[in-house]
């Protein structure tokens, strides 16, 4: 790297330490003033602050580089009159001690220099090591990012398409959110939280546990959250944010701002999901239910957008807290962004003051003319006495403007459908900790006057007087909860009658809503009955539709030799991704009489035909299923066996291999023991 470029880059990275601290303090003041429910404004300000941290070192480095390029050599002078100490240049300081050999004040050159004047030249001499350390850190961070990206792409490749019913539900939600781009819905057994991936071809990854552990309405709310990430282009913003983290990994302010951005991003998507469902309490319960289904750790940072990002406790507390004055209008967002980005304009003069133009570069062949004997010795580049004052004055205006930005003109009230919390009047003496929830509202329409919350919920669900009479004619109570749920599920009298006939009984309103959401149809019920599963409950039918257990899947397993499976076994096999192709591959490997439990364990532990083939090549053929499961669970594979054989252990049984592996005894341990002997 060119010397001037290396020096400029190094000083830019060093100056960012105090510049980034100032920006972080200004952002903290702004966030302190802003309402914590104004997620969109807080998110915009945080993104602007992080972008400013990327602009400031670029301005600083460019200013320093240009100053170096404009430096001119000094005029020649007789070498016999003056000896020049080596010149070391640092931003704002050029130290040059010119000692006249004929001057009686020559001993002044031995006076101690200030600490800063000694430290900066030393730092400038070793700047290339600082730049090298930064480049090494960027390389390590890039490798970590690349590893996470490759893992994410592998998850997408291995995921399976979700049931067609849920793909259609996702498309309906996307249309309600005003999205035109197609979004694929995939399910994966390797995930335990939903995630949104991609920009040009976005994908929503759905864990298998969410299909069976969440109600239909809760799952729709979670999907709305993921679609909100895609609609807001959060995946692209997150990639840029990760790039900034990689380049400026050494600065604590960068990591703090990134954490704030991720938290506020989840809050923004929460607001959109609540606006889609119309009830914040139900959405908070959906997040809590999704958290309870998690069994795997979150792992390292990933470009994917997850519904459980940020602190779940803080998000739920924010959702159920009393609504505050909104300040998320477009006027406020624009004014706040302009205010923060105006720091770029302030940063230019600030950098110019902190880094005065580089002085002329002196060389041994071109020394400066000797100063008069009576003149005091001074630095080659004098710094005016008044210069320090402007250095400290400019940081104040950005913080002040940031604090004043959230004071806009009154904004129009948001539409009722987008309000995350109900605003209707309720009797606080009855239950001060409760809030309106249409899921639990048993108020009959027509019995007494309805509250504002109830009227809004009914209107959003498309309830009309005809719908009320229709519900009564079907034999269901016309409560607010039933009407709202039936409206969101687009329930029709024909569907209710057909499902009643298919089940042989009258299903409850909650059962009808859940079955309707996941796509349970009379045809699907008849198909399952024709396949031998004719006495299923509404919950069983909901699970079957959510996971894709249908007549085709059952016949596929039957053709592979599994024709008398319990329904719970079918659900578990389908959830883990066991299909006819996998069963046939195991048969070809010699395992053609496995029970449903064995199949489940094989698939859950990753016992593949390739793994069985490597065991057979290592001399372990036709092992009982229990031993295969235990070996795979302990990590005994062909490579482990081969390394032990290289150390002389070539006649080990399965039990001995498992004992060695579980105890941590491997070929390296044996080799080290032999070296000690």
XYZ file of C-alpha atoms in Angstrom:
677
model
C 0.000 0.000 0.000
C 1.247 3.480 -0.865
C 2.798 5.310 2.100
C 0.518 8.325 1.798
C -2.555 6.103 1.494
C -1.495 4.040 4.511
C -0.904 7.170 6.607
C -4.250 8.692 5.576
C -6.155 5.489 6.274
C -4.502 5.044 9.656
C -5.212 8.577 10.824
C -8.814 8.290 9.579
C -9.317 5.145 11.677
C -7.780 6.811 14.751
C -9.784 10.028 14.453
C -12.981 8.006 14.127
C -12.575 7.057 17.791
C -13.516 10.550 19.001
C -15.741 11.347 16.008
C -17.802 8.197 16.518
C -18.101 8.924 20.222
C -19.575 12.356 19.478
C -22.087 10.881 17.006
C -23.052 8.170 19.522
C -23.626 10.750 22.258
C -25.791 12.826 19.906
C -27.825 9.754 18.948
C -28.254 8.761 22.601
C -29.604 12.227 23.404
C -32.030 12.057 20.474
C -33.271 8.599 21.451
C -33.709 9.775 25.015
C -35.974 12.607 23.857
C -37.953 10.591 21.334
C -40.982 8.552 22.346
C -39.922 4.887 22.544
C -43.034 3.904 20.574
C -41.953 6.017 17.591
C -40.014 3.095 16.151
C -39.808 4.374 12.577
C -38.175 7.672 13.575
C -35.782 5.997 16.021
C -34.832 3.469 13.350
C -34.232 6.186 10.761
C -32.076 8.217 13.130
C -29.985 5.191 14.108
C -29.407 4.247 10.461
C -28.375 7.842 9.693
C -25.931 7.849 12.611
C -24.348 4.592 11.452
C -24.051 5.956 7.914
C -22.350 9.051 9.345
C -19.700 6.812 10.937
C -18.921 5.518 7.457
C -18.741 9.025 5.939
C -16.533 10.628 8.610
C -13.417 8.420 8.143
C -13.743 8.818 4.361
C -13.703 12.627 4.720
C -10.853 12.514 7.214
C -8.701 10.191 5.101
C -9.327 12.157 1.920
C -8.479 15.473 3.591
C -5.219 14.076 4.945
C -4.275 12.509 1.622
C -4.902 15.736 -0.307
C -2.840 17.670 2.257
C 0.077 15.308 1.742
C -0.134 15.639 -2.032
C -0.077 19.452 -1.857
C 3.071 19.563 0.279
C 5.997 21.487 -1.364
C 9.749 21.203 -0.662
C 11.467 23.975 1.318
C 14.123 26.298 -0.219
C 17.759 25.283 -0.065
C 20.115 26.599 2.607
C 23.793 26.045 3.364
C 24.246 22.769 5.111
C 27.185 24.173 7.125
C 24.954 26.559 9.056
C 22.236 24.137 10.145
C 21.618 20.475 10.871
C 18.031 19.276 10.611
C 16.565 16.567 12.789
C 14.498 13.907 11.043
C 11.013 15.124 10.227
C 8.039 13.073 11.394
C 4.671 14.232 10.174
C 1.370 13.754 11.949
C -1.949 15.484 11.438
C -1.597 18.976 12.907
C 1.989 18.501 14.078
C 5.354 18.764 12.288
C 8.283 18.601 14.678
C 11.558 19.972 13.443
C 14.360 21.102 15.757
C 16.756 23.354 13.882
C 19.914 24.017 15.888
C 22.341 26.718 14.754
C 25.859 25.398 15.456
C 27.125 28.957 16.024
C 24.299 29.998 18.354
C 24.789 30.271 22.115
C 21.216 29.035 22.611
C 21.912 25.639 21.061
C 21.331 23.840 24.409
C 17.615 24.752 24.048
C 17.297 21.805 21.611
C 17.744 19.427 24.518
C 14.629 20.664 26.304
C 11.933 17.931 26.721
C 9.064 18.144 24.215
C 5.392 17.779 25.264
C 4.029 14.258 25.630
C 1.663 14.680 22.688
C 4.448 15.928 20.443
C 6.467 12.839 21.294
C 3.581 10.365 20.977
C 2.133 11.475 17.650
C 5.380 11.204 15.659
C 6.001 7.769 17.143
C 2.487 6.747 16.178
C 2.987 8.080 12.667
C 6.176 6.045 12.235
C 4.331 2.810 13.089
C 1.084 3.638 11.300
C 1.562 0.808 8.811
C 1.290 -1.729 11.666
C -1.997 -0.199 12.762
C -3.358 -0.423 9.217
C -2.163 -4.026 8.982
C -3.941 -4.938 12.241
C -7.138 -3.297 10.964
C -6.937 -5.187 7.666
C -6.420 -8.441 9.569
C -9.493 -7.759 11.699
C -11.568 -6.975 8.614
C -10.442 -10.252 7.042
C -11.437 -12.289 10.099
C -14.800 -10.515 10.322
C -15.405 -11.087 6.605
C -14.724 -14.802 6.971
C -17.224 -14.978 9.823
C -19.806 -13.173 7.717
C -19.150 -15.466 4.746
C -19.581 -18.525 6.961
C -22.960 -17.292 8.175
C -24.046 -16.523 4.624
C -23.093 -20.007 3.355
C -24.933 -21.612 6.269
C -28.015 -19.568 5.482
C -27.944 -20.538 1.807
C -27.627 -24.202 2.799
C -30.699 -23.897 5.009
C -32.654 -22.420 2.099
C -31.545 -25.191 -0.256
C -32.467 -27.931 2.201
C -35.845 -26.450 3.120
C -39.035 -27.903 1.660
C -42.010 -26.018 0.246
C -44.706 -25.321 2.823
C -48.218 -26.672 2.277
C -50.028 -24.947 -0.563
C -52.673 -23.669 1.845
C -50.127 -21.681 3.829
C -48.469 -20.413 0.658
C -51.846 -19.038 -0.367
C -52.311 -17.506 3.087
C -48.905 -15.828 2.753
C -49.876 -14.403 -0.626
C -53.109 -13.028 0.819
C -51.168 -11.322 3.595
C -48.697 -9.920 1.068
C -51.531 -8.388 -0.935
C -52.963 -6.825 2.228
C -49.561 -5.278 2.905
C -49.402 -3.871 -0.622
C -46.569 -6.142 -1.794
C -46.232 -7.089 -5.450
C -43.088 -9.229 -5.321
C -43.637 -13.005 -5.085
C -42.511 -14.519 -1.789
C -41.866 -18.235 -1.310
C -42.778 -20.000 1.931
C -40.492 -22.867 2.935
C -40.393 -25.033 6.039
C -37.250 -26.321 7.701
C -36.589 -28.738 10.530
C -33.209 -27.054 11.173
C -34.802 -23.782 12.335
C -36.895 -22.995 15.391
C -37.824 -19.402 14.563
C -39.280 -17.991 11.341
C -36.888 -15.972 9.204
C -37.012 -13.782 6.083
C -34.175 -14.166 3.573
C -33.339 -12.492 0.285
C -34.106 -9.328 -1.612
C -34.640 -10.045 -5.304
C -36.207 -13.454 -4.620
C -37.326 -13.254 -0.994
C -38.063 -16.385 1.016
C -39.778 -16.896 4.368
C -38.388 -19.874 6.295
C -40.885 -21.429 8.669
C -39.892 -23.950 11.351
C -41.887 -27.160 11.495
C -42.678 -26.567 15.167
C -44.455 -23.311 14.324
C -46.889 -25.148 12.052
C -47.987 -27.468 14.829
C -47.429 -25.345 17.949
C -49.139 -22.107 16.948
C -52.765 -21.462 16.213
C -53.686 -20.408 12.702
C -54.204 -16.787 13.699
C -50.958 -16.614 15.657
C -49.057 -18.052 12.724
C -50.595 -15.478 10.392
C -49.395 -12.703 12.708
C -45.861 -14.110 12.676
C -45.934 -14.363 8.889
C -47.089 -10.737 8.706
C -43.994 -9.782 10.731
C -41.711 -11.572 8.270
C -43.476 -10.009 5.283
C -42.964 -6.608 6.916
C -39.197 -7.256 6.851
C -39.402 -8.000 3.137
C -41.610 -5.009 2.350
C -39.205 -2.660 4.174
C -36.127 -4.133 2.384
C -34.644 -4.931 5.790
C -32.536 -7.743 4.342
C -30.614 -5.292 2.144
C -30.255 -2.748 4.940
C -29.000 -5.482 7.251
C -26.333 -6.499 4.722
C -25.075 -2.902 4.512
C -25.186 -2.684 8.294
C -23.134 -5.867 8.581
C -20.623 -4.434 6.105
C -20.163 -1.355 8.304
C -19.698 -3.621 11.331
C -17.027 -5.514 9.415
C -15.102 -2.405 8.354
C -15.376 -0.603 11.708
C -15.285 -3.634 13.971
C -12.962 -1.951 16.486
C -15.335 0.864 17.490
C -17.784 0.168 20.366
C -20.155 2.874 19.081
C -20.677 0.909 15.862
C -21.846 -2.186 17.733
C -24.108 -0.131 19.995
C -25.732 1.614 17.038
C -26.179 -1.706 15.235
C -27.916 -3.149 18.253
C -30.244 -0.141 18.415
C -31.020 -0.500 14.698
C -31.889 -4.189 15.060
C -34.119 -3.528 18.061
C -35.987 -0.683 16.380
C -36.270 -2.690 13.161
C -38.156 -5.402 15.037
C -40.364 -2.749 16.631
C -41.230 -1.339 13.197
C -42.213 -4.791 11.929
C -44.190 -5.417 15.120
C -46.204 -2.270 14.416
C -46.953 -3.440 10.868
C -47.963 -6.913 12.068
C -50.235 -5.417 14.727
C -51.772 -3.098 12.147
C -52.550 -6.130 9.985
C -54.126 -8.165 12.797
C -55.740 -5.247 14.613
C -54.862 -6.455 18.128
C -51.597 -5.917 20.000
C -52.371 -8.281 22.882
C -52.975 -11.232 20.557
C -49.762 -10.472 18.700
C -47.792 -10.318 21.958
C -49.210 -13.714 22.886
C -48.171 -15.056 19.494
C -44.572 -13.917 20.127
C -44.606 -15.535 23.563
C -45.974 -18.781 22.143
C -43.315 -18.769 19.427
C -40.593 -18.286 22.042
C -41.907 -21.256 24.019
C -41.436 -23.485 20.942
C -37.746 -22.709 20.621
C -35.433 -25.603 21.407
C -32.289 -24.519 19.556
C -29.888 -21.648 20.301
C -30.043 -18.580 18.111
C -26.408 -18.950 17.108
C -24.256 -16.287 15.504
C -25.405 -13.202 13.704
C -27.064 -13.929 10.412
C -28.277 -11.839 7.487
C -31.728 -13.411 7.953
C -34.519 -11.423 9.615
C -36.122 -13.337 12.480
C -39.436 -12.760 14.224
C -37.700 -13.182 17.595
C -34.946 -10.634 17.044
C -34.181 -8.265 19.896
C -35.386 -8.652 23.464
C -38.705 -10.472 23.617
C -39.468 -9.018 27.052
C -38.972 -5.435 25.852
C -41.023 -6.034 22.716
C -43.948 -7.500 24.623
C -43.790 -4.709 27.215
C -43.827 -2.146 24.409
C -46.832 -3.798 22.751
C -48.965 -3.994 25.881
C -47.975 -0.599 27.299
C -50.491 2.237 27.181
C -50.314 4.068 23.840
C -48.388 7.334 23.879
C -48.477 10.328 21.589
C -47.385 9.203 18.175
C -44.571 11.064 16.505
C -43.867 8.858 13.523
C -45.278 11.057 10.787
C -43.413 11.510 7.550
C -42.655 15.129 8.461
C -40.920 14.099 11.666
C -39.027 11.261 9.975
C -37.794 13.544 7.197
C -36.855 16.353 9.561
C -34.997 13.972 11.870
C -33.059 12.407 9.017
C -32.115 15.794 7.557
C -31.009 16.957 11.006
C -28.770 13.988 11.586
C -27.313 13.903 8.098
C -26.555 17.615 8.380
C -23.820 16.397 10.677
C -21.984 15.448 7.501
C -21.848 19.138 6.561
C -20.634 19.969 10.057
C -18.119 17.127 9.923
C -16.318 18.641 6.924
C -15.241 21.855 8.679
C -14.656 19.865 11.871
C -12.230 17.542 10.126
C -10.558 20.503 8.427
C -9.987 22.143 11.821
C -8.754 18.949 13.421
C -6.412 18.258 10.502
C -4.734 21.455 9.261
C -3.022 21.270 5.850
C 0.183 19.268 5.796
C 3.280 21.481 5.987
C 6.079 21.513 3.438
C 8.198 18.434 3.635
C 11.831 19.126 4.497
C 14.713 17.021 3.238
C 18.425 16.891 3.987
C 19.248 18.509 0.645
C 16.796 21.399 1.133
C 17.071 22.751 4.695
C 15.413 25.926 5.885
C 17.529 29.098 6.182
C 18.889 29.538 9.713
C 16.849 31.634 12.101
C 18.399 34.650 13.848
C 20.436 33.838 16.936
C 18.069 35.703 19.200
C 14.945 34.050 17.814
C 13.356 31.408 20.038
C 13.093 27.883 18.697
C 9.536 26.988 17.496
C 7.855 24.217 15.512
C 8.293 24.456 11.732
C 4.500 24.812 11.343
C 3.243 27.342 13.889
C -0.218 26.711 15.324
C -2.190 29.922 16.021
C -3.137 30.480 19.623
C -6.820 30.918 18.744
C -7.055 27.625 16.818
C -8.085 25.334 19.748
C -11.295 27.295 20.347
C -13.063 26.262 17.106
C -11.948 22.652 17.629
C -14.303 22.118 20.533
C -17.164 24.402 19.477
C -18.628 22.538 16.445
C -19.631 19.250 18.212
C -22.382 21.046 20.147
C -24.692 21.964 17.234
C -25.311 18.363 15.988
C -26.434 17.198 19.438
C -28.618 20.243 19.899
C -30.278 19.831 16.516
C -30.848 16.136 17.125
C -32.594 16.895 20.372
C -34.793 19.499 18.748
C -35.730 17.421 15.670
C -38.650 15.472 17.256
C -40.702 18.650 17.797
C -42.794 18.817 14.600
C -46.081 20.359 13.712
C -49.090 18.238 14.727
C -49.494 15.258 12.416
C -52.829 13.751 11.368
C -53.991 10.816 13.427
C -53.261 7.369 11.929
C -56.000 5.279 10.394
C -57.851 3.054 12.887
C -56.812 -0.134 11.105
C -53.140 0.563 11.712
C -53.424 1.300 15.449
C -51.441 -1.245 17.442
C -53.499 -0.715 20.585
C -57.199 -0.209 21.129
C -58.293 3.265 22.101
C -61.870 2.646 23.125
C -63.202 3.435 26.582
C -63.369 0.635 29.076
C -64.086 0.269 32.754
C -60.668 0.489 34.412
C -62.143 -0.508 37.763
C -62.998 -3.966 36.486
C -59.506 -4.995 35.377
C -56.875 -2.263 35.190
C -54.283 -4.597 33.654
C -56.454 -5.829 30.826
C -56.902 -4.474 27.311
C -59.375 -5.213 24.608
C -58.881 -8.572 22.918
C -61.414 -9.675 20.338
C -60.380 -13.326 20.842
C -61.961 -13.308 24.302
C -64.842 -10.883 23.717
C -68.108 -12.702 24.459
C -70.279 -9.616 24.017
C -73.274 -10.412 21.855
C -73.899 -7.942 19.064
C -77.290 -6.298 19.621
C -77.555 -6.966 23.344
C -75.931 -3.706 24.474
C -74.026 -0.747 23.005
C -70.565 -1.654 21.727
C -67.349 0.160 22.610
C -65.142 1.956 20.112
C -62.674 -0.943 20.141
C -65.378 -3.452 19.362
C -66.830 -1.358 16.544
C -63.395 -0.885 14.980
C -62.618 -4.616 15.206
C -65.933 -5.521 13.570
C -65.423 -2.997 10.790
C -61.882 -4.181 10.057
C -63.129 -7.779 9.853
C -65.797 -6.768 7.334
C -68.755 -7.648 9.575
C -72.152 -6.530 8.303
C -75.699 -7.001 9.665
C -76.159 -9.774 7.118
C -73.114 -11.552 8.544
C -74.614 -11.357 12.044
C -77.877 -12.977 10.883
C -75.918 -15.546 8.903
C -73.918 -16.578 11.983
C -77.085 -16.951 14.050
C -78.692 -19.104 11.344
C -75.704 -21.455 11.494
C -76.233 -21.952 15.230
C -73.307 -19.913 16.554
C -73.448 -17.099 19.068
C -73.047 -13.700 17.337
C -70.373 -12.533 19.763
C -67.774 -9.975 18.796
C -65.061 -12.631 18.980
C -66.885 -15.063 16.669
C -67.806 -12.370 14.171
C -64.277 -10.957 14.017
C -62.664 -14.377 13.676
C -65.150 -15.541 11.023
C -64.634 -12.279 9.140
C -60.833 -12.587 9.071
C -61.112 -16.246 8.019
C -63.577 -15.388 5.221
C -65.967 -18.026 6.574
C -68.902 -18.973 4.362
C -72.099 -20.863 5.254
C -71.264 -23.479 2.648
C -67.927 -24.227 4.302
C -69.532 -24.546 7.747
C -72.185 -26.943 6.456
C -69.690 -29.071 4.515
C -67.285 -29.350 7.446
C -70.150 -30.253 9.778
C -71.159 -33.038 7.399
C -67.548 -34.243 6.969
C -66.822 -34.343 10.698
C -70.182 -35.808 11.601
C -70.668 -33.198 14.292
C -70.928 -29.466 14.697
C -67.424 -27.988 15.137
C -66.844 -25.100 17.495
C -66.212 -21.604 16.182
C -62.522 -21.799 17.146
C -62.110 -25.142 15.359
C -63.747 -23.788 12.224
C -61.497 -20.726 12.177
C -58.304 -22.749 12.624
C -59.292 -25.297 9.968
C -60.227 -22.538 7.558
C -56.920 -20.733 8.056
C -54.716 -23.784 7.360
C -56.780 -24.910 4.385
C -58.771 -27.877 5.704
C -61.360 -28.599 3.023
C -64.099 -31.222 2.764
C -62.136 -32.820 -0.072
C -59.069 -33.173 2.152
C -61.193 -34.760 4.891
C -62.678 -37.238 2.418
C -59.224 -38.047 1.052
C -57.884 -38.839 4.517
C -60.949 -40.969 5.198
C -60.382 -42.906 1.950
C -56.787 -43.527 3.073
C -58.011 -45.075 6.325
C -58.014 -42.038 8.601
C -61.698 -41.189 8.812
C -62.192 -40.415 12.488
C -59.892 -37.475 13.019
C -60.547 -34.573 15.348
C -60.481 -30.962 14.249
C -57.018 -30.594 15.801
C -55.781 -33.626 13.846
C -57.145 -32.201 10.617
C -55.497 -28.856 11.341
C -52.138 -30.533 11.939
C -52.491 -32.642 8.804
C -53.227 -29.616 6.627
C -50.473 -27.505 8.182
C -47.809 -30.176 7.619
C -49.058 -31.501 4.301
C -50.231 -34.918 5.476
C -52.621 -35.871 2.709
C -53.727 -38.886 0.731
C -50.710 -38.684 -1.589
C -48.220 -38.745 1.294
C -49.987 -41.678 2.941
C -50.005 -43.684 -0.299
C -46.332 -42.868 -0.816
C -45.442 -44.417 2.544
C -47.717 -47.370 1.861
C -45.905 -48.145 -1.351
C -42.698 -48.163 0.698
C -44.172 -50.756 3.080
C -45.680 -48.603 5.817
C -49.447 -49.084 5.570
C -50.499 -49.327 9.210
C -49.129 -46.217 10.811
C -50.801 -44.292 13.587
C -51.844 -40.762 12.728
C -49.376 -39.305 15.263
C -46.597 -41.251 13.553
C -47.644 -39.821 10.203
C -47.502 -36.286 11.581
C -44.082 -36.808 13.154
C -42.605 -38.398 10.034
C -43.932 -35.615 7.852
C -42.663 -32.940 10.228
C -39.142 -34.358 10.081
C -39.193 -34.688 6.299
C -39.405 -38.471 6.011
C -40.798 -39.363 2.606
C -40.986 -42.329 0.290
C -37.675 -41.526 -1.362
C -35.836 -41.560 1.974
C -37.451 -44.854 2.987
C -36.530 -46.483 -0.342
C -32.917 -45.299 0.028
C -32.722 -46.861 3.493
C -34.111 -50.098 2.058
C -31.385 -50.129 -0.568
C -28.849 -49.746 2.259
C -30.239 -52.875 3.961
C -32.668 -51.338 6.441
C -36.080 -52.393 5.159
C -37.815 -53.307 8.417
C -37.555 -50.152 10.437
C -40.361 -49.090 12.734
C -41.869 -45.624 12.630
C -39.847 -44.738 15.731
C -36.631 -45.918 14.053
C -37.403 -43.840 10.983
C -38.000 -40.816 13.179
C -34.705 -41.255 15.023
C -32.777 -41.901 11.817
C -34.065 -38.731 10.195
C -33.728 -36.570 13.312
C -30.078 -37.587 13.829
C -29.166 -37.389 10.157
C -28.622 -41.080 9.499
C -28.385 -41.016 5.733
C -27.777 -43.804 3.217
C -24.311 -42.305 2.702
C -23.534 -42.652 6.417
C -24.662 -46.297 6.372
C -22.498 -46.938 3.315
C -19.379 -45.563 5.037
C -20.049 -47.763 8.071
C -20.403 -50.778 5.819
C -17.084 -49.966 4.137
C -15.504 -49.726 7.603
C -16.665 -53.276 8.382
C -19.867 -52.528 10.277
C -22.636 -53.921 8.130
C -26.203 -54.869 9.100
C -26.009 -53.232 12.511
C -29.186 -53.065 14.590
C -31.042 -49.782 14.283
C -30.428 -49.015 17.969
C -26.658 -49.240 17.523
C -26.723 -47.083 14.400
C -28.687 -44.439 16.277
C -26.299 -44.490 19.231
C -23.207 -44.318 17.018
C -24.613 -41.415 15.077
C -25.666 -39.621 18.259
C -22.137 -39.940 19.697
C -20.468 -38.871 16.447
C -18.872 -42.204 15.575
C -18.237 -42.195 11.851
C -15.909 -43.829 9.330
C -13.220 -41.153 9.770
C -13.112 -41.725 13.548
C -12.856 -45.485 13.052
C -10.112 -45.144 10.421
C -7.956 -42.891 12.619
C -8.201 -45.325 15.527
C -7.166 -48.164 13.253
C -4.129 -46.165 12.146
C -3.088 -46.126 15.802
C -3.423 -49.911 16.083
C -6.990 -50.210 17.401
C -8.463 -52.227 14.516
C -10.663 -54.758 16.314
C -13.037 -52.606 18.271
C -16.689 -53.424 18.831
C -19.530 -50.971 18.499
C -19.817 -50.592 22.258
C -16.090 -49.920 22.570
C -16.214 -47.296 19.825
C -19.101 -45.548 21.564
C -17.302 -45.626 24.923
C -14.131 -44.144 23.426
C -16.033 -41.422 21.609
C -18.221 -40.485 24.573
C -15.132 -40.310 26.827
C -13.252 -38.033 24.438
C -10.610 -40.602 23.531
C -9.490 -40.164 19.936
C -6.449 -40.822 17.786
C -4.738 -37.567 18.822
C -5.060 -38.454 22.512
C -3.530 -41.884 21.914
C -0.710 -40.358 19.851
C 0.133 -37.872 22.597
C 0.270 -40.624 25.212
C 2.713 -42.595 23.100
C 5.000 -39.591 22.739
C 5.231 -39.339 26.535
C 6.381 -42.939 26.818
